[in-house]
PDB file of C-alpha atoms in Angstrom:
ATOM      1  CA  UNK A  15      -1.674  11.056   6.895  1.00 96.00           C
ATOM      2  CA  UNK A  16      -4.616  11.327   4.736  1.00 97.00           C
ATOM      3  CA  UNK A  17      -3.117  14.257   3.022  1.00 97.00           C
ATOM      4  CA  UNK A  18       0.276  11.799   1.981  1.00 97.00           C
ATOM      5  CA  UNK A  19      -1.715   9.367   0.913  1.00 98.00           C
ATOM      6  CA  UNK A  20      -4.205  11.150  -1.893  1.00 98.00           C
ATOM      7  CA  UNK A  21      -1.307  13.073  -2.869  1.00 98.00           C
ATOM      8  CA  UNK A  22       0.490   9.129  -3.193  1.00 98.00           C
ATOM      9  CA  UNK A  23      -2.600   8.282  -5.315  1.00 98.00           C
ATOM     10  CA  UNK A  24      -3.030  11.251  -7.608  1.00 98.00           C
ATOM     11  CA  UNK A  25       0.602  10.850  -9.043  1.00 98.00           C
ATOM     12  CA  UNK A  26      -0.249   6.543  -8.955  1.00 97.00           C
ATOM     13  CA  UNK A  27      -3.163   7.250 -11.155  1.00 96.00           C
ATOM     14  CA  UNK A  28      -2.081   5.502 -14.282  1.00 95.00           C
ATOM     15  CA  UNK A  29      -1.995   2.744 -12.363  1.00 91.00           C
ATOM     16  CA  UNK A  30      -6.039   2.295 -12.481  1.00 92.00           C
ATOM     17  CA  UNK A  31      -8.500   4.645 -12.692  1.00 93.00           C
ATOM     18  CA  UNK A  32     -11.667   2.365 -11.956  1.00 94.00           C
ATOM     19  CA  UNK A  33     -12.268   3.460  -8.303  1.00 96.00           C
ATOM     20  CA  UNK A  34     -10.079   4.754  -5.115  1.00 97.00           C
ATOM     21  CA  UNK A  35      -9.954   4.476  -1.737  1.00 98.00           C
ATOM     22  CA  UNK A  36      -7.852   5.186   1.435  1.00 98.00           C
ATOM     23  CA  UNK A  37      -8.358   3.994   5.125  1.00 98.00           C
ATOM     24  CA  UNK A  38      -6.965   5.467   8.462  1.00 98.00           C
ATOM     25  CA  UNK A  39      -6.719   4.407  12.094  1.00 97.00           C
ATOM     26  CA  UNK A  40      -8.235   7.214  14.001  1.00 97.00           C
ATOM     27  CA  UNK A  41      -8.801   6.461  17.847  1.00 95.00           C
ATOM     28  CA  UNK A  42      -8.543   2.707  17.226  1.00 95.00           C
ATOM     29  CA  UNK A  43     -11.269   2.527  14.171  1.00 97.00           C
ATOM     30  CA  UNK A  44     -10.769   2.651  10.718  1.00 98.00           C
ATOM     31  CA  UNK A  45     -11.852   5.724   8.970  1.00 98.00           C
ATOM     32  CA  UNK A  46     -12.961   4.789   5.298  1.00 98.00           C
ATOM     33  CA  UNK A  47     -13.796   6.607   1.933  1.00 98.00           C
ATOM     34  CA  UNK A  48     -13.812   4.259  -1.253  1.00 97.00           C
ATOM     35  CA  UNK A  49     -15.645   4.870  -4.482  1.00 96.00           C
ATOM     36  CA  UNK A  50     -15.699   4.095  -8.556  1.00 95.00           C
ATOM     37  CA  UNK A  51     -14.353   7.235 -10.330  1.00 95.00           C
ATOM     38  CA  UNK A  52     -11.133   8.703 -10.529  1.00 96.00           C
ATOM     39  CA  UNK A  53      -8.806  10.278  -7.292  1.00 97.00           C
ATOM     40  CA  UNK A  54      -9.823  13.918  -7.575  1.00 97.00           C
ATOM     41  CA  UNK A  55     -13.713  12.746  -7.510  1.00 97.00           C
ATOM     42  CA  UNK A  56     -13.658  10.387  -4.840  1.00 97.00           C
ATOM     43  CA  UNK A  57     -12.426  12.136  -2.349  1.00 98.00           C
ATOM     44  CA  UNK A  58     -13.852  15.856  -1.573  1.00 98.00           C
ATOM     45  CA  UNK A  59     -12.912  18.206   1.153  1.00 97.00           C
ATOM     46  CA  UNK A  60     -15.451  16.588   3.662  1.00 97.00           C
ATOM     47  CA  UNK A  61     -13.980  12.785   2.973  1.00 97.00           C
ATOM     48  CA  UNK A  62     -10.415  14.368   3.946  1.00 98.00           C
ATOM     49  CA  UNK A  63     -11.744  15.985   6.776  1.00 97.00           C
ATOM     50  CA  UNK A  64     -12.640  12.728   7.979  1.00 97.00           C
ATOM     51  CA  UNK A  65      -9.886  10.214   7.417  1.00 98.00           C
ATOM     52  CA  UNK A  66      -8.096  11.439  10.409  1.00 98.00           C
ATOM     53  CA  UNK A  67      -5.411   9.889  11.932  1.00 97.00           C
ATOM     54  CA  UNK A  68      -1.237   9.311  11.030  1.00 95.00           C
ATOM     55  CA  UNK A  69      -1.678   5.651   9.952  1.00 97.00           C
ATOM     56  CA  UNK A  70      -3.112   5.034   6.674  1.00 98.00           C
ATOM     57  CA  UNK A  71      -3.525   2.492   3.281  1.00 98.00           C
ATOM     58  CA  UNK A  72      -4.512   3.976   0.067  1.00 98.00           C
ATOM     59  CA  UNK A  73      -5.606   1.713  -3.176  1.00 98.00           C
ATOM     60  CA  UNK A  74      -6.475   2.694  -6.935  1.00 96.00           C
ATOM     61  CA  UNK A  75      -8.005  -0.262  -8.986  1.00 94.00           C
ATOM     62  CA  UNK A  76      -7.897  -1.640 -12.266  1.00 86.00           C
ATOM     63  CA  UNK A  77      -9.962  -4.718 -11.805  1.00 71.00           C
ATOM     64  CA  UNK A  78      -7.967  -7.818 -12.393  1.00 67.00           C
ATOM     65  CA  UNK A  79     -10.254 -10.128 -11.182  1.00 65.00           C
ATOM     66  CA  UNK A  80     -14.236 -10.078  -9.954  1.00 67.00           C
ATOM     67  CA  UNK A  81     -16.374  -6.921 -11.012  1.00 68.00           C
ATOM     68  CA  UNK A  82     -16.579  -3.317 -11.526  1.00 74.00           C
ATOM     69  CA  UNK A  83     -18.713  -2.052  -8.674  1.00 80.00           C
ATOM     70  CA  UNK A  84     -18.036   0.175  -5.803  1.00 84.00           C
ATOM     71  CA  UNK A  85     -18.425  -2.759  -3.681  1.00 86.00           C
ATOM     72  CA  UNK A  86     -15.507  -3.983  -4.624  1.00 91.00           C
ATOM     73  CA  UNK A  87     -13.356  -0.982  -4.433  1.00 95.00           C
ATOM     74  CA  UNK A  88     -10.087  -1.107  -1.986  1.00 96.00           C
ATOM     75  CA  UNK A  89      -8.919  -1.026   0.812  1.00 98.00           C
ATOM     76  CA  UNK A  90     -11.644  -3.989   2.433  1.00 98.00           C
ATOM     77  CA  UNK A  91     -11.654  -4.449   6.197  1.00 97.00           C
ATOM     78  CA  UNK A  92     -12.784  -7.030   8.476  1.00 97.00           C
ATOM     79  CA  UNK A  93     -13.538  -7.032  12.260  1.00 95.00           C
ATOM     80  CA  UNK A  94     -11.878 -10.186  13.416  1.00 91.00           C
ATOM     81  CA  UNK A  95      -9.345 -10.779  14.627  1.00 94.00           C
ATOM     82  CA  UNK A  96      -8.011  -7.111  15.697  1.00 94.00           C
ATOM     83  CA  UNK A  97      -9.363  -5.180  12.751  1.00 97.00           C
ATOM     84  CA  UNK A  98      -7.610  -5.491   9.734  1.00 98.00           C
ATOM     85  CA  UNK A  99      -7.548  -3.387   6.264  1.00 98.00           C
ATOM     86  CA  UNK A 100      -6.171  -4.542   3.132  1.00 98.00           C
ATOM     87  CA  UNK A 101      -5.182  -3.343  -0.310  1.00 98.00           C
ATOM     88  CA  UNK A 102      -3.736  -5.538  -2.545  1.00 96.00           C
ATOM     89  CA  UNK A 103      -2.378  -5.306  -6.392  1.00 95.00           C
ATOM     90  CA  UNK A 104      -1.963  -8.819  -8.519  1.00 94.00           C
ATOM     91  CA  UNK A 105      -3.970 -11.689  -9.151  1.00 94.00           C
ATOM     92  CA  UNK A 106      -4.429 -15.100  -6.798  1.00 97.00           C
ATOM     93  CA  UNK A 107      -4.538 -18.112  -9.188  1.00 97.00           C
ATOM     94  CA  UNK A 108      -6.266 -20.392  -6.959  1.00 97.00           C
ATOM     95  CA  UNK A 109      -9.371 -18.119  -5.998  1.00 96.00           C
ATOM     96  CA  UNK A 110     -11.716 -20.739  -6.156  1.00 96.00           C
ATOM     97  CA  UNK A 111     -10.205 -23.360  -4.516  1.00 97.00           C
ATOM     98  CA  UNK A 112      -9.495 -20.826  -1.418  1.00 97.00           C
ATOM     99  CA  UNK A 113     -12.660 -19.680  -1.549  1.00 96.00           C
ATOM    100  CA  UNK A 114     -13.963 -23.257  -0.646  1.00 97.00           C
ATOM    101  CA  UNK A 115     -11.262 -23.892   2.190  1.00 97.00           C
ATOM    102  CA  UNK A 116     -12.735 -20.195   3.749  1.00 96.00           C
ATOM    103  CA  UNK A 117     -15.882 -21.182   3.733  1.00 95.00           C
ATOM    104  CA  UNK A 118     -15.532 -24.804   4.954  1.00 96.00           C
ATOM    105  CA  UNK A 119     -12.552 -25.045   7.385  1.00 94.00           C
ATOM    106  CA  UNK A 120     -12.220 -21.044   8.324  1.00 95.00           C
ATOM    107  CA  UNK A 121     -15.949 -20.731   8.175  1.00 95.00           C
ATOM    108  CA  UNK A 122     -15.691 -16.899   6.757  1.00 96.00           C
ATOM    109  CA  UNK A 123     -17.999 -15.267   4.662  1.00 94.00           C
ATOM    110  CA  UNK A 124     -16.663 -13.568   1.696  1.00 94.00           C
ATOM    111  CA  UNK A 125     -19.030 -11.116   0.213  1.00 92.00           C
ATOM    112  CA  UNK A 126     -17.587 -10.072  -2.988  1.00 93.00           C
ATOM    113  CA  UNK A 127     -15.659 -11.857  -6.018  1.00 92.00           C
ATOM    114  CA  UNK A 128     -12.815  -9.959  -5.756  1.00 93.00           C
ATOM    115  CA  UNK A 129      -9.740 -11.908  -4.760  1.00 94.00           C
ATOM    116  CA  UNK A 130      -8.186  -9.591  -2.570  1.00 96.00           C
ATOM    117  CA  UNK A 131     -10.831 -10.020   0.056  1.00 97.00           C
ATOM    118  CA  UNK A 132      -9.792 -13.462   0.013  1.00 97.00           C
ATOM    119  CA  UNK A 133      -6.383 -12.458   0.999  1.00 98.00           C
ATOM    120  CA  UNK A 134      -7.788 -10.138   3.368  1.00 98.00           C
ATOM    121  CA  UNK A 135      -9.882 -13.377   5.399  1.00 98.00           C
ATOM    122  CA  UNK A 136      -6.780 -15.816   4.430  1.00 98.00           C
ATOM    123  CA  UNK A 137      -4.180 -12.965   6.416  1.00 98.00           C
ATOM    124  CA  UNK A 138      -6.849 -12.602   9.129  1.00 97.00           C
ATOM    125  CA  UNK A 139      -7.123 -16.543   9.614  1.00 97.00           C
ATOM    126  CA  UNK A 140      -3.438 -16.741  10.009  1.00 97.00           C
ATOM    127  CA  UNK A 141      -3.122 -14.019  12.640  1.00 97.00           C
ATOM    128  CA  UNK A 142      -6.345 -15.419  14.674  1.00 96.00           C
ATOM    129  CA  UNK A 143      -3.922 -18.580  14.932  1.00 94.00           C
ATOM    130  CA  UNK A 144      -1.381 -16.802  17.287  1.00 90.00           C
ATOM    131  CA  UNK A 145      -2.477 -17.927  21.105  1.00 86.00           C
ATOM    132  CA  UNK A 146      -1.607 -14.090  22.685  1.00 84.00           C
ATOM    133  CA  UNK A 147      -3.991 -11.416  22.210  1.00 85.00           C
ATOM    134  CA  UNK A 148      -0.813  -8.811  21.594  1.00 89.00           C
ATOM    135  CA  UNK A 149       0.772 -10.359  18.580  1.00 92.00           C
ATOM    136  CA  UNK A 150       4.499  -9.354  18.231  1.00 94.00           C
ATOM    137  CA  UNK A 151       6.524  -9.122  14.776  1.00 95.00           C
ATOM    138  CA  UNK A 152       6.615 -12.625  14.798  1.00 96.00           C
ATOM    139  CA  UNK A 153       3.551 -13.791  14.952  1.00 96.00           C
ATOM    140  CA  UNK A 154       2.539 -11.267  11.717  1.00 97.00           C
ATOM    141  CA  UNK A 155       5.783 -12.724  10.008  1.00 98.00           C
ATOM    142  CA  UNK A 156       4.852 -16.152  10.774  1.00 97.00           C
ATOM    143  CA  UNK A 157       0.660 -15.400   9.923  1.00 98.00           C
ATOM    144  CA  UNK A 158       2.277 -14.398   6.623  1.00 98.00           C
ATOM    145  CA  UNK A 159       4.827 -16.914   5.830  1.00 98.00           C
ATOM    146  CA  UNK A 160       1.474 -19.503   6.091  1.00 98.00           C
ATOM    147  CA  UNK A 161      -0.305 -16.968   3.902  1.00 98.00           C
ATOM    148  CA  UNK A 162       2.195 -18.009   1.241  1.00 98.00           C
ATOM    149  CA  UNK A 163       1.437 -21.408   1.739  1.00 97.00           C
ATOM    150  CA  UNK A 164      -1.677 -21.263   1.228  1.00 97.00           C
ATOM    151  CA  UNK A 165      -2.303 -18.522  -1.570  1.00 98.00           C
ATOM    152  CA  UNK A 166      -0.509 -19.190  -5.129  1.00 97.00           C
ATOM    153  CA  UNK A 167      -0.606 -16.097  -7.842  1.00 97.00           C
ATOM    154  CA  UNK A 168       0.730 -12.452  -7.667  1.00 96.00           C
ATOM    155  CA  UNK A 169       0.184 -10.063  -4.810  1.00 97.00           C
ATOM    156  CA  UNK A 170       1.790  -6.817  -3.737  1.00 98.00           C
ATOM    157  CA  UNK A 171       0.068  -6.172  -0.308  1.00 98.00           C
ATOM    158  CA  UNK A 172       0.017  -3.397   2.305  1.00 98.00           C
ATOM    159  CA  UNK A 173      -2.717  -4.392   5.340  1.00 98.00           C
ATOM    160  CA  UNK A 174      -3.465  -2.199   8.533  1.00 98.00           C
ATOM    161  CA  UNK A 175      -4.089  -4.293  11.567  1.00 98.00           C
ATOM    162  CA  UNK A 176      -5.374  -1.890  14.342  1.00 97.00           C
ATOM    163  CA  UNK A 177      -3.878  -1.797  17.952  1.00 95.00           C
ATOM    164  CA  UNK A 178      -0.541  -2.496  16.141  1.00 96.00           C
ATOM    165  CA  UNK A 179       0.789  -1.109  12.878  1.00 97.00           C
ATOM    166  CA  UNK A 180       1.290  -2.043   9.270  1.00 98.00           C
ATOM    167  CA  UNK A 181       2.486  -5.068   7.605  1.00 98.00           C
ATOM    168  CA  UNK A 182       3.614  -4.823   3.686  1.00 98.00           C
ATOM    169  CA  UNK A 183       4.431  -8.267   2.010  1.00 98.00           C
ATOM    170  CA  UNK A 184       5.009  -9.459  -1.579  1.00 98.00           C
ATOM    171  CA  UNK A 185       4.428 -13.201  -3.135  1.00 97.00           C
ATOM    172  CA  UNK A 186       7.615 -15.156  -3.077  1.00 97.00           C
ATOM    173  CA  UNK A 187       7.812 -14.716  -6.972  1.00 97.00           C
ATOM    174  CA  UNK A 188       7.681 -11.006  -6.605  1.00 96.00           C
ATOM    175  CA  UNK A 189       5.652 -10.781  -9.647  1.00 95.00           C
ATOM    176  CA  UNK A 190       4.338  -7.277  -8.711  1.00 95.00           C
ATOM    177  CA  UNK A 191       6.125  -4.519  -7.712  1.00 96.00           C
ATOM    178  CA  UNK A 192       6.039  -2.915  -4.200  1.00 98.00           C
ATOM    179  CA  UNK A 193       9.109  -0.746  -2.567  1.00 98.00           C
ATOM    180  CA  UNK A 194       9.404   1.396   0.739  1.00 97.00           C
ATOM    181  CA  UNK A 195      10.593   4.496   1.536  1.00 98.00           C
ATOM    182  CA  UNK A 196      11.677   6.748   5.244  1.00 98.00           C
ATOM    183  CA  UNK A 197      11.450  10.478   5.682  1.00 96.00           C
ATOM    184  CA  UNK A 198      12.905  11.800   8.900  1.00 95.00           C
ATOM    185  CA  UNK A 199      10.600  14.328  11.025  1.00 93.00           C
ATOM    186  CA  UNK A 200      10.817  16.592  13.603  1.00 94.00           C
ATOM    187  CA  UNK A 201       8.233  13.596  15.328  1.00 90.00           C
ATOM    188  CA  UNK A 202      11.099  10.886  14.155  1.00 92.00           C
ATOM    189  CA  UNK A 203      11.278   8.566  11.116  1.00 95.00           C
ATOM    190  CA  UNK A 204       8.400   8.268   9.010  1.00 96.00           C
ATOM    191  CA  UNK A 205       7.661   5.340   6.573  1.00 98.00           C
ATOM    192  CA  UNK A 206       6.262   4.568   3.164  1.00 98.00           C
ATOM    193  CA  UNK A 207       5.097   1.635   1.352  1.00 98.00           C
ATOM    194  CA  UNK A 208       4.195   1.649  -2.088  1.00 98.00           C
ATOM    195  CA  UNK A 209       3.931   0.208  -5.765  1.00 96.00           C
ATOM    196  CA  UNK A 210       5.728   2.701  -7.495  1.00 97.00           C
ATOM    197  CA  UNK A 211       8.609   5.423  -5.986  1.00 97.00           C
ATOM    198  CA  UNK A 212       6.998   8.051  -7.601  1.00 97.00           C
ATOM    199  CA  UNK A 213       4.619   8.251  -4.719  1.00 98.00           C
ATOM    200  CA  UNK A 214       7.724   8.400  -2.138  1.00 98.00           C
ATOM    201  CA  UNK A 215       8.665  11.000  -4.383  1.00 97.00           C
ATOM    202  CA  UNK A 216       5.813  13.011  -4.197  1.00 97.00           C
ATOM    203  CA  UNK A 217       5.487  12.844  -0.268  1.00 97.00           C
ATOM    204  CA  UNK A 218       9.619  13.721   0.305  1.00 97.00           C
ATOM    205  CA  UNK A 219      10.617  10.299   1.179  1.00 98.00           C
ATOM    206  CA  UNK A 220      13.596   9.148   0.412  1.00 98.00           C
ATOM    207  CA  UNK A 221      13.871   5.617  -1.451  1.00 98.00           C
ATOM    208  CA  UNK A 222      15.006   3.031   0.463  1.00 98.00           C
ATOM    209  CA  UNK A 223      14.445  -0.507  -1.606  1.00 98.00           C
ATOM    210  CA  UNK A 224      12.153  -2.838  -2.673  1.00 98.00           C
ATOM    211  CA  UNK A 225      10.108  -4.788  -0.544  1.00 98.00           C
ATOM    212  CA  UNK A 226      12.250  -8.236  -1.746  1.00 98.00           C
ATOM    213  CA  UNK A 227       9.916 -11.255  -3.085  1.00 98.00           C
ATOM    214  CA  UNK A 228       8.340 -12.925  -0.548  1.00 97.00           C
ATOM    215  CA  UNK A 229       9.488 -10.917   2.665  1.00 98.00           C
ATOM    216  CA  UNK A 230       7.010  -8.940   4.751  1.00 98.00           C
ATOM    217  CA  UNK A 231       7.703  -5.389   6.881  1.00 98.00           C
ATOM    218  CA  UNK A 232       6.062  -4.477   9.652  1.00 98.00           C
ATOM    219  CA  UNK A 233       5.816  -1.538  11.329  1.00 97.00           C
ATOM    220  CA  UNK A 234       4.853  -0.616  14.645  1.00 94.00           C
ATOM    221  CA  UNK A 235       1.795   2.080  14.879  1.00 91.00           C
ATOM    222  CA  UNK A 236       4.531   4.160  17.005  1.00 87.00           C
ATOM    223  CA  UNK A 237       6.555   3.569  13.916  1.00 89.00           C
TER     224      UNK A 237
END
């Protein structure tokens, strides 16, 4: 997938051209390249060679909130519970105040100032609620629906959650864009999410619809 998705960033470049990065699952861990800098110089023919795998998350910043450095480049990951990876595009309005609630009744450690690695711990909170250790679609529905409870401000999300698939949501005000797109293989269907369908475009999938405001998609890692 790693192919899909840095072709998906190149032609999602006006979007931001502080740093990239893109994530895969490869043999249940999470394969990462992330830098400042522009597509084409973040990612060299020895990155691709190692984002292996036909799951993925790709992310190109402009930084809304928090700083420039590479630290703070997307997609962030965190161990527990499962493994998840997150990209995010928007801006959460009460940062601060979740950033108190982590810290104090979730007791996670945030290590950067960018917001979306709240969302990141916030998602992974929810999910670490959900009594099996196999969560189904409805426990990642219902992890999310209490992520919009909790989180106020504009996000467009896609997150990675290893062992089981992908889940892409948008705030209920659908304040950012985000749409999703199938291409049928040879393997079976294949699926897209992105912010713009100019990167289903560019990979031959065919446009399906937006991601509607505040509903989440999941899809299975056997897709």
């Amino acid at each position: 997938v790693g192919q899909s998705l840095y072709d998906g960033l190149t032609v999602l470049q006006h979007r931001g051209q502080d740093a990239a990065g893109i994530v895969t699952i490869h043999e249940n861990t999470f394969r990462l390249r992330k830098a400042n800098g522009l597509v084409k110089d973040v990612f060299h023919t020895r990155h691709m060679l190692r984002l292996q795998g036909n799951i993925g998350i790709g992310h190109i910043r402009y930084p809304t909130a928090g700083t420039s450095s590479s630290s703070e480049a997307q997609p962030f990951y965190i161990n527990s519970p499962y493994g998840i990876s997150l990209a995010h595009n928007g801006n959460l309005t009460n940062a601060e105040e979740l950033k108190q609630w982590l810290f104090k009744e979730a007791r996670r450690h945030v290590n950067t100032t960018s917001d979306s690695e709240l969302l990141l711990n916030i998602l992974g909170h929810e999910l670490q609620q959900s009594p099996e250790l196999n969560i189904t679609p409805e426990d990642v529905f219902t992890a999310v629906a209490n992520v919009h409870k909790r989180v106020r401000g504009a996000y467009a999300t896609v997150a990675l959650i290893i062992g089981h698939g992908m889940v892409a949501f948008r705030d209920p005000n659908g304040i950012r864009p985000l749409v999703f797109g199938k291409r049928e293989t040879e393997k079976g269907a294949e699926y897209m999410v992105a912010s713009e369908s100019v990167a289903l475009d560019a990979n031959d999938f065919e446009f399906v619809r937006d991601v509607a405001p505040g509903e989440a998609i999941f899809i299975t890692e056997d897709g």
